Amino acid sequence: MEGAEAYGFSAAMSGTFLLSCLLFAAINRHLRDPYMDEVFHIPQAQAYCHGRFLQWDPMITTPPGLYLVSVGVVKPAAWLFGWTGSVVCSTGMLRFINLLFSAGNFYLLYLLQFKLHQKNKAMSGFQRILSTLTFAVFPTLYFFTFLYYTDSGSVFFTLFAYLMCLYGNHKTSALLGFCGFMFRQTNIMWAVFCAGNVVAEKLSEAWKTELQKKKDENISFRKGSFSDLIRILQFLIKYLISPKNLLTFTALTWPYIVLVAMFFGFVFINGGIVVGDRSSHEACLHFPQLFYFLSFTAFFSFPHILTPAKIRKFFASLQKHPVQYSLITVISLFLIWKFTYVHKYLLADNRHYTFYIWRKVFQRHELVKYLLVPVYIFAGWSFTDTLKSKSIFWTLVYVVCLLAVTIPQKLLEFRYFILPFLIYRLNIPFPSLYRQLLELAFYVVVNAVTFYLFLNRTFQWPNSDEIQRFMW
């Protein structure tokens, strides 16, 4: 990091943290008591603070990573500053842990961009800083920075693991992947993604060598034609069944293999993936979750996909491949028809935005969910089109991990989309300055509306005196 860029980065990070602290203070003035899932998380962390490590709330479904880290930070700070009584592990103190994680996420997002786009000489230091700032205030993640939820810590350890993987520190990456798993079980798939990065890089090198051997310049693993896809699949099968290659991959990825083996051991001993309340978190084949994620991604990255050039390119693709798109449409309609699930929380909890999206859009008419298929197809096409700069093997690894973390979820919950969105957004080509500014402005507006509604548009349920608030 050069001098001017270092000063700019420090100013951006410090300024963002200061503004977040001011917003944090305002939220804690309005909301002194635990809210929503905090009513489970905060008492559990406070039990750990008092040394009751065997106490566990059966309503909590994630491992104790958040509470262990909180005690590891708060207890030394209390000893250092002489805090006593109710201040230690208070609601505000525990929430502040996520503010610290947000500062760490800011730095990690900058380092990831620097590593992933280091070959892009046209990208200025100012653009890197601006893009980092945009990621740091990504609305769904930024909102939960101010509540005692697992999201900020989950993102921190997963991004840290990804960064170490990119630098080849795979043992450290696997250890950080374990920390991410301790915040949320599905993060194990992002450890698999890190291992897949290693495998994808080797496969790309082998594929290029294969093309050079055959001196066939007409084949490219980025063209996307059906014949090329068949040849790539044939190469993939042939390459992966080789014992020598399997041994090579095992030697390169053994830390991740150990981590995944530990995960399966946990699942066997625990009797399932979910800790605690399993009745409300049953796994299922909820294929439309992929469509919801693609729509979510299109919404939050619209400056990069809703351009005249992109739209013209999409319609040209429709005209060129009508049979393929017809088949995709039929499959999508079938998946929506047979595999749409509606969680009881989605229908019952009117504090979440998803409740209103479902009621105002999907429940307006039985046919609406089918009429949205063209939107899903455009979002899917845009998604794959922006990832063309990555190798087909990298994209395959990412898509497999994306499917594994989204499809089994019965509940439509935007928080589950944070990590796959950030990894996607980090890996697409760097946008122009104008699109970066538009994206940042959009995020700022969404955040402003979200926090205004949360703080000022409160309401009460019938037969209840508790104040309710709108949130993601």
GROMACS .gro file of C-alpha atoms in nm:
model
  472
    1MET     CA    1   0.000   0.000   0.000
    2GLU     CA    2   0.158   0.325  -0.115
    3GLY     CA    3   0.167   0.640   0.096
    4ALA     CA    4  -0.133   0.825  -0.047
    5GLU     CA    5  -0.342   0.509  -0.065
    6ALA     CA    6  -0.248   0.416   0.292
    7TYR     CA    7  -0.362   0.755   0.420
    8GLY     CA    8  -0.682   0.732   0.216
    9PHE     CA    9  -0.755   0.383   0.343
   10SER     CA   10  -0.692   0.485   0.705
   11ALA     CA   11  -0.920   0.787   0.666
   12ALA     CA   12  -1.198   0.578   0.507
   13MET     CA   13  -1.176   0.302   0.767
   14SER     CA   14  -1.156   0.544   1.061
   15GLY     CA   15  -1.438   0.759   0.928
   16THR     CA   16  -1.662   0.457   0.868
   17PHE     CA   17  -1.590   0.323   1.216
   18LEU     CA   18  -1.661   0.663   1.376
   19LEU     CA   19  -1.993   0.700   1.194
   20SER     CA   20  -2.081   0.341   1.286
   21CYS     CA   21  -2.006   0.419   1.652
   22LEU     CA   22  -2.240   0.719   1.640
   23LEU     CA   23  -2.513   0.507   1.482
   24PHE     CA   24  -2.440   0.233   1.735
   25ALA     CA   25  -2.494   0.480   2.021
   26ALA     CA   26  -2.825   0.597   1.871
   27ILE     CA   27  -2.951   0.241   1.827
   28ASN     CA   28  -2.858   0.147   2.184
   29ARG     CA   29  -3.040   0.451   2.319
   30HIS     CA   30  -3.356   0.339   2.142
   31LEU     CA   31  -3.309  -0.032   2.200
   32ARG     CA   32  -3.163  -0.111   2.542
   33ASP     CA   33  -3.310  -0.458   2.579
   34PRO     CA   34  -3.237  -0.766   2.366
   35TYR     CA   35  -3.442  -0.777   2.045
   36MET     CA   36  -3.544  -1.067   1.819
   37ASP     CA   37  -3.280  -1.344   1.826
   38GLU     CA   38  -3.080  -1.145   2.080
   39VAL     CA   39  -3.314  -1.277   2.349
   40PHE     CA   40  -3.139  -1.612   2.300
   41HIS     CA   41  -2.785  -1.499   2.213
   42ILE     CA   42  -2.730  -1.240   2.488
   43PRO     CA   43  -2.833  -1.454   2.789
   44GLN     CA   44  -2.619  -1.738   2.649
   45ALA     CA   45  -2.315  -1.510   2.621
   46GLN     CA   46  -2.379  -1.376   2.971
   47ALA     CA   47  -2.389  -1.734   3.104
   48TYR     CA   48  -2.046  -1.790   2.948
   49CYS     CA   49  -1.926  -1.463   3.100
   50HIS     CA   50  -2.012  -1.605   3.444
   51GLY     CA   51  -1.829  -1.928   3.371
   52ARG     CA   52  -2.138  -2.144   3.313
   53PHE     CA   53  -2.004  -2.311   2.998
   54LEU     CA   54  -2.228  -2.616   3.031
   55GLN     CA   55  -2.545  -2.406   3.021
   56TRP     CA   56  -2.711  -2.404   2.678
   57ASP     CA   57  -3.035  -2.257   2.548
   58PRO     CA   58  -3.202  -2.528   2.334
   59MET     CA   59  -3.351  -2.259   2.105
   60ILE     CA   60  -3.004  -2.166   1.976
   61THR     CA   61  -2.919  -2.349   1.652
   62THR     CA   62  -2.557  -2.243   1.592
   63PRO     CA   63  -2.230  -2.344   1.766
   64PRO     CA   64  -2.093  -2.123   2.048
   65GLY     CA   65  -1.829  -1.936   1.848
   66LEU     CA   66  -1.984  -1.592   1.902
   67TYR     CA   67  -2.009  -1.638   2.278
   68LEU     CA   68  -1.656  -1.776   2.314
   69VAL     CA   69  -1.506  -1.486   2.118
   70SER     CA   70  -1.718  -1.237   2.315
   71VAL     CA   71  -1.591  -1.370   2.649
   72GLY     CA   72  -1.236  -1.374   2.512
   73VAL     CA   73  -1.263  -1.004   2.427
   74VAL     CA   74  -1.483  -0.867   2.707
   75LYS     CA   75  -1.317  -1.039   3.003
   76PRO     CA   76  -0.961  -0.912   2.933
   77ALA     CA   77  -1.103  -0.565   2.854
   78ALA     CA   78  -1.295  -0.564   3.184
   79TRP     CA   79  -0.977  -0.658   3.373
   80LEU     CA   80  -0.770  -0.398   3.186
   81PHE     CA   81  -1.012  -0.108   3.233
   82GLY     CA   82  -1.142  -0.209   3.574
   83TRP     CA   83  -1.502  -0.266   3.466
   84THR     CA   84  -1.725  -0.439   3.715
   85GLY     CA   85  -2.089  -0.521   3.773
   86SER     CA   86  -2.352  -0.498   3.502
   87VAL     CA   87  -2.121  -0.324   3.253
   88VAL     CA   88  -1.934  -0.647   3.188
   89CYS     CA   89  -2.118  -0.850   2.923
   90SER     CA   90  -2.406  -0.603   2.912
   91THR     CA   91  -2.624  -0.589   2.601
   92GLY     CA   92  -2.438  -0.286   2.467
   93MET     CA   93  -2.097  -0.436   2.538
   94LEU     CA   94  -2.183  -0.760   2.359
   95ARG     CA   95  -2.323  -0.573   2.059
   96PHE     CA   96  -2.000  -0.375   2.037
   97ILE     CA   97  -1.817  -0.700   1.957
   98ASN     CA   98  -1.980  -0.698   1.612
   99LEU     CA   99  -1.866  -0.339   1.559
  100LEU     CA  100  -1.510  -0.463   1.609
  101PHE     CA  101  -1.575  -0.744   1.361
  102SER     CA  102  -1.701  -0.485   1.110
  103ALA     CA  103  -1.368  -0.301   1.131
  104GLY     CA  104  -1.190  -0.630   1.066
  105ASN     CA  105  -1.419  -0.700   0.771
  106PHE     CA  106  -1.335  -0.360   0.624
  107TYR     CA  107  -0.965  -0.443   0.625
  108LEU     CA  108  -1.017  -0.796   0.492
  109LEU     CA  109  -1.235  -0.674   0.206
  110TYR     CA  110  -0.961  -0.432   0.103
  111LEU     CA  111  -0.693  -0.703   0.114
  112LEU     CA  112  -0.911  -0.945  -0.083
  113GLN     CA  113  -0.969  -0.691  -0.358
  114PHE     CA  114  -0.599  -0.613  -0.371
  115LYS     CA  115  -0.517  -0.983  -0.411
  116LEU     CA  116  -0.798  -1.076  -0.651
  117HIS     CA  117  -0.751  -0.776  -0.883
  118GLN     CA  118  -0.376  -0.723  -0.854
  119LYS     CA  119  -0.331  -0.783  -1.228
  120ASN     CA  120  -0.571  -0.501  -1.310
  121LYS     CA  121  -0.327  -0.213  -1.352
  122ALA     CA  122  -0.606   0.028  -1.442
  123MET     CA  123  -0.756   0.004  -1.093
  124SER     CA  124  -0.649   0.298  -0.880
  125GLY     CA  125  -0.600   0.302  -0.505
  126PHE     CA  126  -0.897   0.537  -0.475
  127GLN     CA  127  -1.119   0.285  -0.653
  128ARG     CA  128  -1.003   0.005  -0.423
  129ILE     CA  129  -1.085   0.215  -0.118
  130LEU     CA  130  -1.421   0.321  -0.261
  131SER     CA  131  -1.512  -0.037  -0.343
  132THR     CA  132  -1.410  -0.150   0.007
  133LEU     CA  133  -1.630   0.118   0.157
  134THR     CA  134  -1.919  -0.004  -0.060
  135PHE     CA  135  -1.876  -0.364   0.053
  136ALA     CA  136  -1.845  -0.258   0.417
  137VAL     CA  137  -2.186  -0.086   0.410
  138PHE     CA  138  -2.357  -0.367   0.216
  139PRO     CA  139  -2.707  -0.322   0.368
  140THR     CA  140  -2.789  -0.673   0.487
  141LEU     CA  141  -2.451  -0.720   0.654
  142TYR     CA  142  -2.421  -0.364   0.784
  143PHE     CA  143  -2.757  -0.373   0.960
  144PHE     CA  144  -2.664  -0.676   1.171
  145THR     CA  145  -2.340  -0.507   1.275
  146PHE     CA  146  -2.545  -0.328   1.540
  147LEU     CA  147  -2.720  -0.630   1.689
  148TYR     CA  148  -2.575  -0.929   1.870
  149TYR     CA  149  -2.607  -1.172   1.581
  150THR     CA  150  -2.356  -1.418   1.433
  151ASP     CA  151  -2.330  -1.257   1.088
  152SER     CA  152  -2.040  -1.015   1.134
  153GLY     CA  153  -1.818  -1.277   1.298
  154SER     CA  154  -1.920  -1.540   1.045
  155VAL     CA  155  -1.822  -1.310   0.758
  156PHE     CA  156  -1.495  -1.210   0.930
  157PHE     CA  157  -1.359  -1.561   0.977
  158THR     CA  158  -1.480  -1.683   0.636
  159LEU     CA  159  -1.325  -1.389   0.448
  160PHE     CA  160  -1.006  -1.430   0.651
  161ALA     CA  161  -0.995  -1.799   0.557
  162TYR     CA  162  -1.046  -1.708   0.189
  163LEU     CA  163  -0.764  -1.452   0.204
  164MET     CA  164  -0.522  -1.703   0.358
  165CYS     CA  165  -0.622  -1.956   0.092
  166LEU     CA  166  -0.541  -1.709  -0.185
  167TYR     CA  167  -0.196  -1.656  -0.034
  168GLY     CA  168  -0.137  -2.031  -0.007
  169ASN     CA  169  -0.152  -2.051   0.374
  170HIS     CA  170  -0.387  -2.348   0.373
  171LYS     CA  171  -0.334  -2.468   0.730
  172THR     CA  172  -0.417  -2.121   0.859
  173SER     CA  173  -0.710  -2.103   0.619
  174ALA     CA  174  -0.852  -2.434   0.746
  175LEU     CA  175  -0.813  -2.318   1.108
  176LEU     CA  176  -0.999  -1.996   1.028
  177GLY     CA  177  -1.257  -2.205   0.842
  178PHE     CA  178  -1.312  -2.396   1.166
  179CYS     CA  179  -1.368  -2.064   1.345
  180GLY     CA  180  -1.621  -1.970   1.076
  181PHE     CA  181  -1.796  -2.303   1.128
  182MET     CA  182  -1.820  -2.225   1.501
  183PHE     CA  183  -2.028  -1.921   1.407
  184ARG     CA  184  -2.251  -2.096   1.152
  185GLN     CA  185  -2.247  -2.457   1.037
  186THR     CA  186  -2.301  -2.382   0.667
  187ASN     CA  187  -1.965  -2.201   0.661
  188ILE     CA  188  -1.806  -2.542   0.624
  189MET     CA  189  -1.896  -2.513   0.255
  190TRP     CA  190  -1.679  -2.202   0.222
  191ALA     CA  191  -1.389  -2.405   0.360
  192VAL     CA  192  -1.470  -2.654   0.082
  193PHE     CA  193  -1.474  -2.356  -0.155
  194CYS     CA  194  -1.121  -2.265  -0.044
  195ALA     CA  195  -1.006  -2.620  -0.115
  196GLY     CA  196  -1.188  -2.601  -0.447
  197ASN     CA  197  -0.990  -2.288  -0.535
  198VAL     CA  198  -0.671  -2.490  -0.512
  199VAL     CA  199  -0.815  -2.773  -0.721
  200ALA     CA  200  -0.963  -2.533  -0.979
  201GLU     CA  201  -0.627  -2.361  -1.026
  202LYS     CA  202  -0.453  -2.693  -1.092
  203LEU     CA  203  -0.730  -2.806  -1.326
  204SER     CA  204  -0.709  -2.482  -1.525
  205GLU     CA  205  -0.333  -2.527  -1.566
  206ALA     CA  206  -0.379  -2.890  -1.675
  207TRP     CA  207  -0.654  -2.795  -1.921
  208LYS     CA  208  -0.437  -2.529  -2.083
  209THR     CA  209  -0.157  -2.783  -2.113
  210GLU     CA  210  -0.404  -3.027  -2.271
  211LEU     CA  211  -0.502  -2.767  -2.531
  212GLN     CA  212  -0.140  -2.689  -2.610
  213LYS     CA  213  -0.065  -3.058  -2.658
  214LYS     CA  214  -0.345  -3.093  -2.910
  215LYS     CA  215  -0.261  -2.755  -3.065
  216ASP     CA  216  -0.632  -2.692  -3.093
  217GLU     CA  217  -0.675  -2.317  -3.074
  218ASN     CA  218  -1.049  -2.337  -3.140
  219ILE     CA  219  -1.127  -2.488  -2.798
  220SER     CA  220  -1.169  -2.256  -2.504
  221PHE     CA  221  -1.297  -2.328  -2.156
  222ARG     CA  222  -1.467  -1.988  -2.148
  223LYS     CA  223  -1.671  -2.008  -2.465
  224GLY     CA  224  -1.959  -2.193  -2.306
  225SER     CA  225  -2.070  -2.389  -2.613
  226PHE     CA  226  -2.220  -2.732  -2.554
  227SER     CA  227  -1.943  -2.919  -2.739
  228ASP     CA  228  -1.675  -2.741  -2.535
  229LEU     CA  229  -1.863  -2.830  -2.217
  230ILE     CA  230  -1.868  -3.200  -2.312
  231ARG     CA  231  -1.493  -3.195  -2.381
  232ILE     CA  232  -1.426  -3.023  -2.049
  233LEU     CA  233  -1.636  -3.280  -1.861
  234GLN     CA  234  -1.452  -3.565  -2.034
  235PHE     CA  235  -1.120  -3.407  -1.938
  236LEU     CA  236  -1.239  -3.352  -1.580
  237ILE     CA  237  -1.344  -3.714  -1.533
  238LYS     CA  238  -1.024  -3.846  -1.688
  239TYR     CA  239  -0.808  -3.616  -1.479
  240LEU     CA  240  -0.980  -3.680  -1.146
  241ILE     CA  241  -0.981  -4.060  -1.169
  242SER     CA  242  -0.602  -4.063  -1.196
  243PRO     CA  243  -0.454  -4.187  -0.863
  244LYS     CA  244  -0.151  -3.964  -0.912
  245ASN     CA  245  -0.367  -3.654  -0.949
  246LEU     CA  246  -0.583  -3.752  -0.653
  247LEU     CA  247  -0.272  -3.788  -0.437
  248THR     CA  248  -0.153  -3.446  -0.554
  249PHE     CA  249  -0.487  -3.285  -0.465
  250THR     CA  250  -0.489  -3.461  -0.127
  251ALA     CA  251  -0.140  -3.332  -0.049
  252LEU     CA  252  -0.246  -2.977  -0.142
  253THR     CA  253  -0.580  -2.973   0.039
  254TRP     CA  254  -0.529  -3.203   0.339
  255PRO     CA  255  -0.600  -2.929   0.600
  256TYR     CA  256  -0.945  -2.879   0.447
  257ILE     CA  257  -0.999  -3.254   0.424
  258VAL     CA  258  -0.927  -3.284   0.798
  259LEU     CA  259  -1.171  -3.000   0.867
  260VAL     CA  260  -1.447  -3.162   0.660
  261ALA     CA  261  -1.383  -3.496   0.833
  262MET     CA  262  -1.425  -3.320   1.169
  263PHE     CA  263  -1.749  -3.169   1.041
  264PHE     CA  264  -1.888  -3.512   0.950
  265GLY     CA  265  -1.781  -3.633   1.294
  266PHE     CA  266  -1.976  -3.347   1.449
  267VAL     CA  267  -2.284  -3.430   1.240
  268PHE     CA  268  -2.264  -3.796   1.344
  269ILE     CA  269  -2.223  -3.721   1.716
  270ASN     CA  270  -2.481  -3.439   1.713
  271GLY     CA  271  -2.729  -3.642   1.510
  272GLY     CA  272  -2.765  -3.364   1.254
  273ILE     CA  273  -2.625  -3.028   1.144
  274VAL     CA  274  -2.850  -2.808   1.358
  275VAL     CA  275  -2.769  -2.747   1.724
  276GLY     CA  276  -3.071  -2.701   1.950
  277ASP     CA  277  -3.413  -2.627   1.797
  278ARG     CA  278  -3.434  -2.856   1.492
  279SER     CA  279  -3.810  -2.845   1.446
  280SER     CA  280  -3.790  -2.499   1.288
  281HIS     CA  281  -3.476  -2.565   1.084
  282GLU     CA  282  -3.542  -2.879   0.887
  283ALA     CA  283  -3.338  -2.932   0.571
  284CYS     CA  284  -3.524  -2.975   0.241
  285LEU     CA  285  -3.468  -2.944  -0.133
  286HIS     CA  286  -3.584  -2.585  -0.168
  287PHE     CA  287  -3.462  -2.522  -0.523
  288PRO     CA  288  -3.635  -2.181  -0.559
  289GLN     CA  289  -3.389  -2.051  -0.298
  290LEU     CA  290  -3.141  -2.030  -0.586
  291PHE     CA  291  -3.386  -1.808  -0.776
  292TYR     CA  292  -3.432  -1.588  -0.469
  293PHE     CA  293  -3.055  -1.556  -0.432
  294LEU     CA  294  -3.011  -1.463  -0.798
  295SER     CA  295  -3.283  -1.197  -0.764
  296PHE     CA  296  -3.120  -1.069  -0.443
  297THR     CA  297  -2.784  -1.048  -0.622
  298ALA     CA  298  -2.932  -0.872  -0.923
  299PHE     CA  299  -3.103  -0.617  -0.695
  300PHE     CA  300  -2.788  -0.528  -0.500
  301SER     CA  301  -2.556  -0.530  -0.801
  302PHE     CA  302  -2.792  -0.363  -1.047
  303PRO     CA  303  -2.540  -0.092  -1.150
  304HIS     CA  304  -2.331  -0.369  -1.306
  305ILE     CA  305  -2.604  -0.571  -1.481
  306LEU     CA  306  -2.888  -0.334  -1.569
  307THR     CA  307  -2.706  -0.158  -1.851
  308PRO     CA  308  -2.824  -0.116  -2.211
  309ALA     CA  309  -2.529  -0.321  -2.335
  310LYS     CA  310  -2.605  -0.607  -2.095
  311ILE     CA  311  -2.975  -0.612  -2.186
  312ARG     CA  312  -2.896  -0.616  -2.560
  313LYS     CA  313  -2.649  -0.897  -2.503
  314PHE     CA  314  -2.910  -1.097  -2.312
  315PHE     CA  315  -3.170  -1.066  -2.589
  316ALA     CA  316  -2.906  -1.163  -2.845
  317SER     CA  317  -2.835  -1.473  -2.637
  318LEU     CA  318  -3.207  -1.553  -2.630
  319GLN     CA  319  -3.226  -1.536  -3.008
  320LYS     CA  320  -2.913  -1.746  -3.050
  321HIS     CA  321  -3.009  -2.026  -2.808
  322PRO     CA  322  -3.392  -2.049  -2.801
  323VAL     CA  323  -3.396  -2.424  -2.731
  324GLN     CA  324  -3.162  -2.395  -2.434
  325TYR     CA  325  -3.362  -2.113  -2.278
  326SER     CA  326  -3.689  -2.297  -2.339
  327LEU     CA  327  -3.548  -2.598  -2.157
  328ILE     CA  328  -3.427  -2.379  -1.869
  329THR     CA  329  -3.774  -2.222  -1.848
  330VAL     CA  330  -3.948  -2.560  -1.830
  331ILE     CA  331  -3.707  -2.686  -1.563
  332SER     CA  332  -3.751  -2.366  -1.361
  333LEU     CA  333  -4.129  -2.391  -1.375
  334PHE     CA  334  -4.112  -2.753  -1.261
  335LEU     CA  335  -3.879  -2.673  -0.970
  336ILE     CA  336  -4.105  -2.391  -0.855
  337TRP     CA  337  -4.412  -2.613  -0.885
  338LYS     CA  338  -4.273  -2.911  -0.695
  339PHE     CA  339  -4.013  -2.763  -0.458
  340THR     CA  340  -4.149  -2.432  -0.325
  341TYR     CA  341  -4.167  -2.433   0.055
  342VAL     CA  342  -4.308  -2.164   0.279
  343HIS     CA  343  -4.167  -2.158   0.632
  344LYS     CA  344  -4.403  -2.078   0.917
  345TYR     CA  345  -4.178  -1.790   1.028
  346LEU     CA  346  -4.208  -1.629   0.685
  347LEU     CA  347  -4.587  -1.615   0.717
  348ALA     CA  348  -4.608  -1.527   1.085
  349ASP     CA  349  -4.338  -1.268   1.159
  350ASN     CA  350  -4.431  -0.927   1.020
  351ARG     CA  351  -4.112  -0.764   1.148
  352HIS     CA  352  -3.905  -0.889   0.853
  353TYR     CA  353  -3.899  -0.744   0.502
  354THR     CA  354  -3.936  -1.094   0.360
  355PHE     CA  355  -4.280  -1.116   0.517
  356TYR     CA  356  -4.400  -0.818   0.309
  357ILE     CA  357  -4.222  -0.930  -0.007
  358TRP     CA  358  -4.393  -1.268   0.019
  359ARG     CA  359  -4.734  -1.124   0.098
  360LYS     CA  360  -4.728  -0.834  -0.150
  361VAL     CA  361  -4.566  -1.022  -0.438
  362PHE     CA  362  -4.583  -1.400  -0.413
  363GLN     CA  363  -4.920  -1.426  -0.241
  364ARG     CA  364  -5.091  -1.178  -0.469
  365HIS     CA  365  -5.183  -1.461  -0.705
  366GLU     CA  366  -5.094  -1.827  -0.745
  367LEU     CA  367  -4.940  -1.759  -1.087
  368VAL     CA  368  -4.700  -1.486  -0.970
  369LYS     CA  369  -4.426  -1.728  -0.870
  370TYR     CA  370  -4.432  -1.872  -1.223
  371LEU     CA  371  -4.452  -1.533  -1.395
  372LEU     CA  372  -4.125  -1.435  -1.226
  373VAL     CA  373  -3.930  -1.704  -1.414
  374PRO     CA  374  -3.813  -1.459  -1.689
  375VAL     CA  375  -3.674  -1.236  -1.413
  376TYR     CA  376  -3.489  -1.533  -1.263
  377ILE     CA  377  -3.349  -1.632  -1.603
  378PHE     CA  378  -3.219  -1.280  -1.670
  379ALA     CA  379  -3.071  -1.265  -1.319
  380GLY     CA  380  -2.908  -1.606  -1.373
  381TRP     CA  381  -2.771  -1.510  -1.713
  382SER     CA  382  -2.630  -1.183  -1.573
  383PHE     CA  383  -2.479  -1.373  -1.282
  384THR     CA  384  -2.294  -1.618  -1.507
  385ASP     CA  385  -2.201  -1.349  -1.759
  386THR     CA  386  -2.024  -1.138  -1.494
  387LEU     CA  387  -1.825  -1.445  -1.383
  388LYS     CA  388  -1.683  -1.515  -1.731
  389SER     CA  389  -1.350  -1.374  -1.624
  390LYS     CA  390  -1.312  -1.673  -1.391
  391SER     CA  391  -1.223  -2.020  -1.516
  392ILE     CA  392  -1.499  -2.274  -1.570
  393PHE     CA  393  -1.352  -2.484  -1.289
  394TRP     CA  394  -1.361  -2.197  -1.039
  395THR     CA  395  -1.719  -2.119  -1.139
  396LEU     CA  396  -1.816  -2.485  -1.098
  397VAL     CA  397  -1.671  -2.495  -0.744
  398TYR     CA  398  -1.845  -2.171  -0.649
  399VAL     CA  399  -2.183  -2.280  -0.788
  400VAL     CA  400  -2.166  -2.616  -0.606
  401CYS     CA  401  -2.095  -2.438  -0.275
  402LEU     CA  402  -2.367  -2.182  -0.347
  403LEU     CA  403  -2.623  -2.458  -0.405
  404ALA     CA  404  -2.513  -2.638  -0.089
  405VAL     CA  405  -2.564  -2.333   0.135
  406THR     CA  406  -2.891  -2.209  -0.015
  407ILE     CA  407  -3.106  -2.497  -0.139
  408PRO     CA  408  -3.134  -2.694   0.190
  409GLN     CA  409  -3.271  -2.385   0.368
  410LYS     CA  410  -3.648  -2.386   0.406
  411LEU     CA  411  -3.670  -2.031   0.541
  412LEU     CA  412  -3.628  -1.737   0.303
  413GLU     CA  413  -3.381  -1.528   0.501
  414PHE     CA  414  -3.162  -1.262   0.338
  415ARG     CA  415  -2.887  -1.310   0.597
  416TYR     CA  416  -2.812  -1.649   0.442
  417PHE     CA  417  -2.720  -1.472   0.117
  418ILE     CA  418  -2.453  -1.239   0.260
  419LEU     CA  419  -2.145  -1.457   0.218
  420PRO     CA  420  -2.223  -1.600  -0.128
  421PHE     CA  421  -2.303  -1.248  -0.248
  422LEU     CA  422  -1.978  -1.099  -0.113
  423ILE     CA  423  -1.766  -1.376  -0.267
  424TYR     CA  424  -1.946  -1.329  -0.599
  425ARG     CA  425  -1.910  -0.952  -0.588
  426LEU     CA  426  -1.540  -0.970  -0.499
  427ASN     CA  427  -1.466  -1.191  -0.798
  428ILE     CA  428  -1.644  -1.011  -1.081
  429PRO     CA  429  -1.447  -0.765  -1.299
  430PHE     CA  430  -1.378  -0.432  -1.137
  431PRO     CA  431  -1.648  -0.179  -1.237
  432SER     CA  432  -1.604   0.175  -1.360
  433LEU     CA  433  -1.584   0.462  -1.114
  434TYR     CA  434  -1.934   0.580  -1.212
  435ARG     CA  435  -2.087   0.239  -1.134
  436GLN     CA  436  -1.898   0.221  -0.806
  437LEU     CA  437  -2.034   0.558  -0.698
  438LEU     CA  438  -2.386   0.455  -0.802
  439GLU     CA  439  -2.358   0.131  -0.606
  440LEU     CA  440  -2.231   0.310  -0.295
  441ALA     CA  441  -2.505   0.574  -0.316
  442PHE     CA  442  -2.767   0.300  -0.351
  443TYR     CA  443  -2.635   0.116  -0.044
  444VAL     CA  444  -2.631   0.438   0.159
  445VAL     CA  445  -2.993   0.512   0.067
  446VAL     CA  446  -3.106   0.158   0.150
  447ASN     CA  447  -2.926   0.175   0.486
  448ALA     CA  448  -3.075   0.515   0.565
  449VAL     CA  449  -3.427   0.388   0.496
  450THR     CA  450  -3.367   0.067   0.689
  451PHE     CA  451  -3.238   0.238   1.002
  452TYR     CA  452  -3.508   0.506   0.986
  453LEU     CA  453  -3.779   0.240   0.978
  454PHE     CA  454  -3.609   0.038   1.251
  455LEU     CA  455  -3.573   0.332   1.489
  456ASN     CA  456  -3.878   0.545   1.415
  457ARG     CA  457  -4.155   0.331   1.264
  458THR     CA  458  -4.223   0.105   1.558
  459PHE     CA  459  -4.547  -0.083   1.614
  460GLN     CA  460  -4.712  -0.319   1.862
  461TRP     CA  461  -4.882  -0.652   1.826
  462PRO     CA  462  -5.235  -0.699   1.963
  463ASN     CA  463  -5.235  -0.815   2.327
  464SER     CA  464  -4.866  -0.723   2.366
  465ASP     CA  465  -4.694  -0.416   2.515
  466GLU     CA  466  -4.359  -0.489   2.350
  467ILE     CA  467  -4.232  -0.249   2.085
  468GLN     CA  468  -4.172  -0.418   1.747
  469ARG     CA  469  -3.944  -0.292   1.473
  470PHE     CA  470  -3.898  -0.354   1.099
  471MET     CA  471  -3.573  -0.521   0.996
  472TRP     CA  472  -3.410  -0.740   0.731
   0.00000   0.00000   0.00000
